[in-house]
Amino acid sequence: MANDAETFRALHHGPTPLVLPNAWDPVSARIVAEAGYLAIATSSGAVARVIGYDDGQLTPPAEMFGAIARIARAVDVPVTADVEAGYGLDPKELVERLLDAGAVGCNLEDSDPATSVLTDVQQQADYLSEVRAAAGADLVINARIDTFLAEGEVAEAVVRGRAYRRAGADCVYPIFAPLEVIGELKTSIGGPLNAHAAPGGPTAAELVERGATRISYGTSLHNHTTAVLRELLPGLGLQS
């Protein structure tokens, strides 16, 4: 497992950008792997909906980690798990559950899933530091920065990103950061930077051009797939 984590960590440092289409079940994970992607990220929102819940840390932890384990078992590439804000688990238990599920990385967000209120930056940095201490080198930590989910400012995202990097995060993820500030965030925070792409844009190429080194898609691929199915279904019925 440590070797897999090191393999995944190395992918954050080139020579090409790390693109992570987000999977939600073993079938979608296998499709991503078969397409040639070197690693897979789960989408907590998509996984939650597939197993009957909704986004926002509403899935019982046992069910979420069970879903992550099924995805990890289905493929031979590293899997990093979106575990929202940690489901209220202490860092040691969170790490144990992730490793038991076969994940080599995790994504942790810095706002309350129920209220969207940003967590105090030092509180979040302390939590990330404890996760790092519990995991050692066995997990790649992606620290999500939620300032741009509202009317956030670049300066606050930089403060948070630097704090999370000092706490041991391997990568920071200012989700939904506008294209025009990606370069500034990358330069000011340093280290690998994750950006959010979607089928309708922004594209991975646009984000990479601005300085992103890791690209993920969140729930957008599942949403796109669901929309295609919704459009397809009316034409499958009996014709009068």
CSV table of C-alpha atoms in Angstrom, one decimal, residues 18-215:
chain,number,residue,atom,x,y,z
A,18,LEU,CA,-2.5,14.2,-13.4
A,19,VAL,CA,-6.1,13.9,-14.6
A,20,LEU,CA,-8.5,12.0,-12.4
A,21,PRO,CA,-12.0,11.3,-13.8
A,22,ASN,CA,-14.2,10.7,-10.7
A,23,ALA,CA,-15.8,7.3,-10.5
A,24,TRP,CA,-18.9,6.3,-8.4
A,25,ASP,CA,-19.0,2.5,-8.6
A,26,PRO,CA,-16.9,-0.5,-9.8
A,27,VAL,CA,-18.3,-0.2,-13.4
A,28,SER,CA,-17.4,3.5,-13.8
A,29,ALA,CA,-14.0,2.9,-12.2
A,30,ARG,CA,-13.2,0.1,-14.6
A,31,ILE,CA,-14.2,2.3,-17.5
A,32,VAL,CA,-11.8,5.0,-16.3
A,33,ALA,CA,-9.0,2.5,-15.9
A,34,GLU,CA,-9.6,0.9,-19.3
A,35,ALA,CA,-9.4,4.4,-20.9
A,36,GLY,CA,-5.8,4.6,-19.7
A,37,TYR,CA,-6.0,6.9,-16.8
A,38,LEU,CA,-3.2,6.2,-14.3
A,39,ALA,CA,-5.3,6.7,-11.1
A,40,ILE,CA,-9.0,7.2,-10.1
A,41,ALA,CA,-10.7,9.5,-7.7
A,42,THR,CA,-14.1,8.8,-6.2
A,43,SER,CA,-16.8,11.4,-6.0
A,44,SER,CA,-18.5,11.5,-2.6
A,45,GLY,CA,-21.6,13.1,-4.1
A,46,ALA,CA,-21.9,10.6,-6.9
A,47,VAL,CA,-21.2,7.6,-4.7
A,48,ALA,CA,-23.8,8.9,-2.1
A,49,ARG,CA,-26.5,9.2,-4.8
A,50,VAL,CA,-25.8,5.8,-6.2
A,51,ILE,CA,-26.2,4.1,-2.9
A,52,GLY,CA,-29.4,6.1,-2.0
A,53,TYR,CA,-28.2,9.2,-0.2
A,54,ASP,CA,-27.3,12.7,-1.2
A,55,ASP,CA,-24.2,14.9,-1.1
A,56,GLY,CA,-23.3,16.8,2.1
A,57,GLN,CA,-21.9,14.0,4.4
A,58,LEU,CA,-25.3,12.3,4.7
A,59,THR,CA,-24.0,8.9,3.9
A,60,PRO,CA,-23.3,6.6,6.9
A,61,PRO,CA,-19.5,6.2,7.1
A,62,ALA,CA,-19.7,2.4,6.9
A,63,GLU,CA,-21.6,2.6,3.6
A,64,MET,CA,-19.2,5.2,2.1
A,65,PHE,CA,-16.1,3.2,3.0
A,66,GLY,CA,-17.7,0.0,1.7
A,67,ALA,CA,-18.4,1.7,-1.6
A,68,ILE,CA,-14.8,3.0,-1.7
A,69,ALA,CA,-13.5,-0.6,-1.0
A,70,ARG,CA,-15.6,-2.0,-3.9
A,71,ILE,CA,-14.1,0.6,-6.3
A,72,ALA,CA,-10.6,0.0,-5.1
A,73,ARG,CA,-11.0,-3.8,-5.5
A,74,ALA,CA,-12.3,-3.4,-9.1
A,75,VAL,CA,-9.2,-1.7,-10.6
A,76,ASP,CA,-5.4,-2.1,-10.6
A,77,VAL,CA,-4.6,1.6,-10.5
A,78,PRO,CA,-4.3,3.8,-7.3
A,79,VAL,CA,-7.6,5.0,-5.9
A,80,THR,CA,-8.0,8.2,-3.9
A,81,ALA,CA,-11.2,8.7,-2.0
A,82,ASP,CA,-13.3,11.8,-1.5
A,83,VAL,CA,-14.3,11.6,2.1
A,84,GLU,CA,-16.0,15.0,2.5
A,85,ALA,CA,-15.1,16.5,5.8
A,86,GLY,CA,-14.1,13.2,7.4
A,87,TYR,CA,-17.6,12.1,8.7
A,88,GLY,CA,-16.8,13.3,12.2
A,89,LEU,CA,-14.2,10.5,12.6
A,90,ASP,CA,-11.0,11.2,14.5
A,91,PRO,CA,-7.9,11.2,12.3
A,92,LYS,CA,-6.6,7.8,13.4
A,93,GLU,CA,-9.9,6.1,12.6
A,94,LEU,CA,-10.3,7.9,9.4
A,95,VAL,CA,-6.9,6.8,8.2
A,96,GLU,CA,-7.5,3.2,9.3
A,97,ARG,CA,-10.8,3.1,7.4
A,98,LEU,CA,-9.2,4.6,4.3
A,99,LEU,CA,-6.3,2.1,4.3
A,100,ASP,CA,-8.6,-0.8,5.0
A,101,ALA,CA,-10.7,0.2,2.0
A,102,GLY,CA,-7.7,0.1,-0.2
A,103,ALA,CA,-7.4,3.9,-0.8
A,104,VAL,CA,-4.0,5.5,-1.2
A,105,GLY,CA,-5.2,9.0,-1.0
A,106,CYS,CA,-8.0,11.2,0.3
A,107,ASN,CA,-9.7,14.5,-0.4
A,108,LEU,CA,-10.8,16.5,2.7
A,109,GLU,CA,-12.8,19.7,2.5
A,110,ASP,CA,-12.6,22.7,4.8
A,111,SER,CA,-16.3,23.7,5.2
A,112,ASP,CA,-19.2,22.2,7.1
A,113,PRO,CA,-21.2,20.0,4.6
A,114,ALA,CA,-24.4,20.9,6.3
A,115,THR,CA,-24.0,24.7,6.5
A,116,SER,CA,-21.2,25.4,4.0
A,117,VAL,CA,-19.6,27.6,6.7
A,118,LEU,CA,-15.8,27.5,6.3
A,119,THR,CA,-13.9,25.7,9.1
A,120,ASP,CA,-11.4,27.9,11.0
A,121,VAL,CA,-8.2,27.7,9.1
A,122,GLN,CA,-6.1,26.7,12.1
A,123,GLN,CA,-8.6,24.1,13.2
A,124,GLN,CA,-8.5,22.5,9.7
A,125,ALA,CA,-4.7,22.7,9.5
A,126,ASP,CA,-4.5,20.9,12.9
A,127,TYR,CA,-6.9,18.2,11.6
A,128,LEU,CA,-4.9,17.7,8.5
A,129,SER,CA,-1.7,17.5,10.5
A,130,GLU,CA,-3.2,14.8,12.7
A,131,VAL,CA,-4.3,12.9,9.6
A,132,ARG,CA,-0.8,13.2,8.2
A,133,ALA,CA,0.7,11.9,11.5
A,134,ALA,CA,-1.6,8.9,11.5
A,135,ALA,CA,-1.1,8.1,7.9
A,136,GLY,CA,2.6,8.7,7.6
A,137,ALA,CA,3.5,8.3,3.9
A,138,ASP,CA,0.7,5.8,3.3
A,139,LEU,CA,-1.9,8.4,2.1
A,140,VAL,CA,-1.7,11.3,-0.4
A,141,ILE,CA,-3.7,14.1,1.2
A,142,ASN,CA,-5.6,16.5,-1.1
A,143,ALA,CA,-6.8,19.5,1.0
A,144,ARG,CA,-9.9,21.1,-0.5
A,145,ILE,CA,-10.2,24.9,-0.1
A,146,ASP,CA,-13.9,25.9,-0.2
A,147,THR,CA,-13.5,29.7,-0.3
A,148,PHE,CA,-14.7,29.9,-4.0
A,149,LEU,CA,-18.0,28.1,-3.2
A,150,ALA,CA,-19.2,31.5,-2.1
A,151,GLU,CA,-17.7,35.0,-2.8
A,152,GLY,CA,-14.3,34.0,-1.6
A,153,GLU,CA,-11.1,36.0,-2.2
A,154,VAL,CA,-7.8,34.8,-3.5
A,155,ALA,CA,-6.0,36.1,-0.5
A,156,GLU,CA,-8.0,33.9,1.9
A,157,ALA,CA,-7.5,30.8,-0.4
A,158,VAL,CA,-3.7,31.5,-0.3
A,159,VAL,CA,-3.7,31.7,3.5
A,160,ARG,CA,-5.6,28.4,3.7
A,161,GLY,CA,-3.5,26.7,1.1
A,162,ARG,CA,-0.2,27.6,2.7
A,163,ALA,CA,-1.5,26.5,6.1
A,164,TYR,CA,-2.6,23.1,4.7
A,165,ARG,CA,0.7,22.6,2.9
A,166,ARG,CA,2.6,23.3,6.2
A,167,ALA,CA,0.2,20.8,7.9
A,168,GLY,CA,1.4,18.1,5.5
A,169,ALA,CA,-1.1,18.2,2.6
A,170,ASP,CA,0.4,16.9,-0.6
A,171,CYS,CA,-1.9,18.9,-2.8
A,172,VAL,CA,-4.4,21.7,-2.4
A,173,TYR,CA,-7.7,22.0,-4.2
A,174,PRO,CA,-9.3,25.5,-4.4
A,175,ILE,CA,-12.5,24.1,-5.9
A,176,PHE,CA,-14.3,26.2,-8.5
A,177,ALA,CA,-11.5,28.8,-8.5
A,178,PRO,CA,-12.0,31.0,-11.6
A,179,LEU,CA,-9.6,30.3,-14.4
A,180,GLU,CA,-8.0,33.7,-14.2
A,181,VAL,CA,-6.7,33.1,-10.6
A,182,ILE,CA,-5.4,29.6,-11.0
A,183,GLY,CA,-1.9,30.8,-11.9
A,184,GLU,CA,-1.8,33.2,-8.9
A,185,LEU,CA,-2.9,30.5,-6.5
A,186,LYS,CA,-0.3,28.0,-7.9
A,187,THR,CA,2.5,30.5,-7.5
A,188,SER,CA,1.5,31.9,-4.1
A,189,ILE,CA,0.7,28.5,-2.5
A,190,GLY,CA,3.3,26.3,-4.1
A,191,GLY,CA,3.3,22.6,-4.7
A,192,PRO,CA,0.7,20.6,-6.7
A,193,LEU,CA,-2.6,22.3,-7.3
A,194,ASN,CA,-5.9,20.5,-8.1
A,195,ALA,CA,-8.5,22.3,-10.2
A,196,HIS,CA,-12.1,21.3,-11.1
A,197,ALA,CA,-13.0,20.5,-14.7
A,198,ALA,CA,-16.4,19.5,-16.2
A,199,PRO,CA,-17.7,18.1,-19.5
A,200,GLY,CA,-19.1,21.6,-20.3
A,201,GLY,CA,-15.9,23.3,-19.2
A,202,PRO,CA,-13.6,24.5,-17.9
A,203,THR,CA,-11.6,21.9,-19.7
A,204,ALA,CA,-8.5,20.1,-18.3
A,205,ALA,CA,-6.4,21.7,-21.0
A,206,GLU,CA,-7.5,25.2,-20.0
A,207,LEU,CA,-6.8,24.5,-16.3
A,208,VAL,CA,-3.4,23.0,-17.0
A,209,GLU,CA,-2.5,26.0,-19.2
A,210,ARG,CA,-3.2,28.3,-16.2
A,211,GLY,CA,-1.0,26.2,-13.9
A,212,ALA,CA,-3.1,23.4,-12.4
A,213,THR,CA,-1.2,20.1,-12.0
A,214,ARG,CA,-4.0,17.8,-10.9
A,215,ILE,CA,-7.5,17.8,-12.5
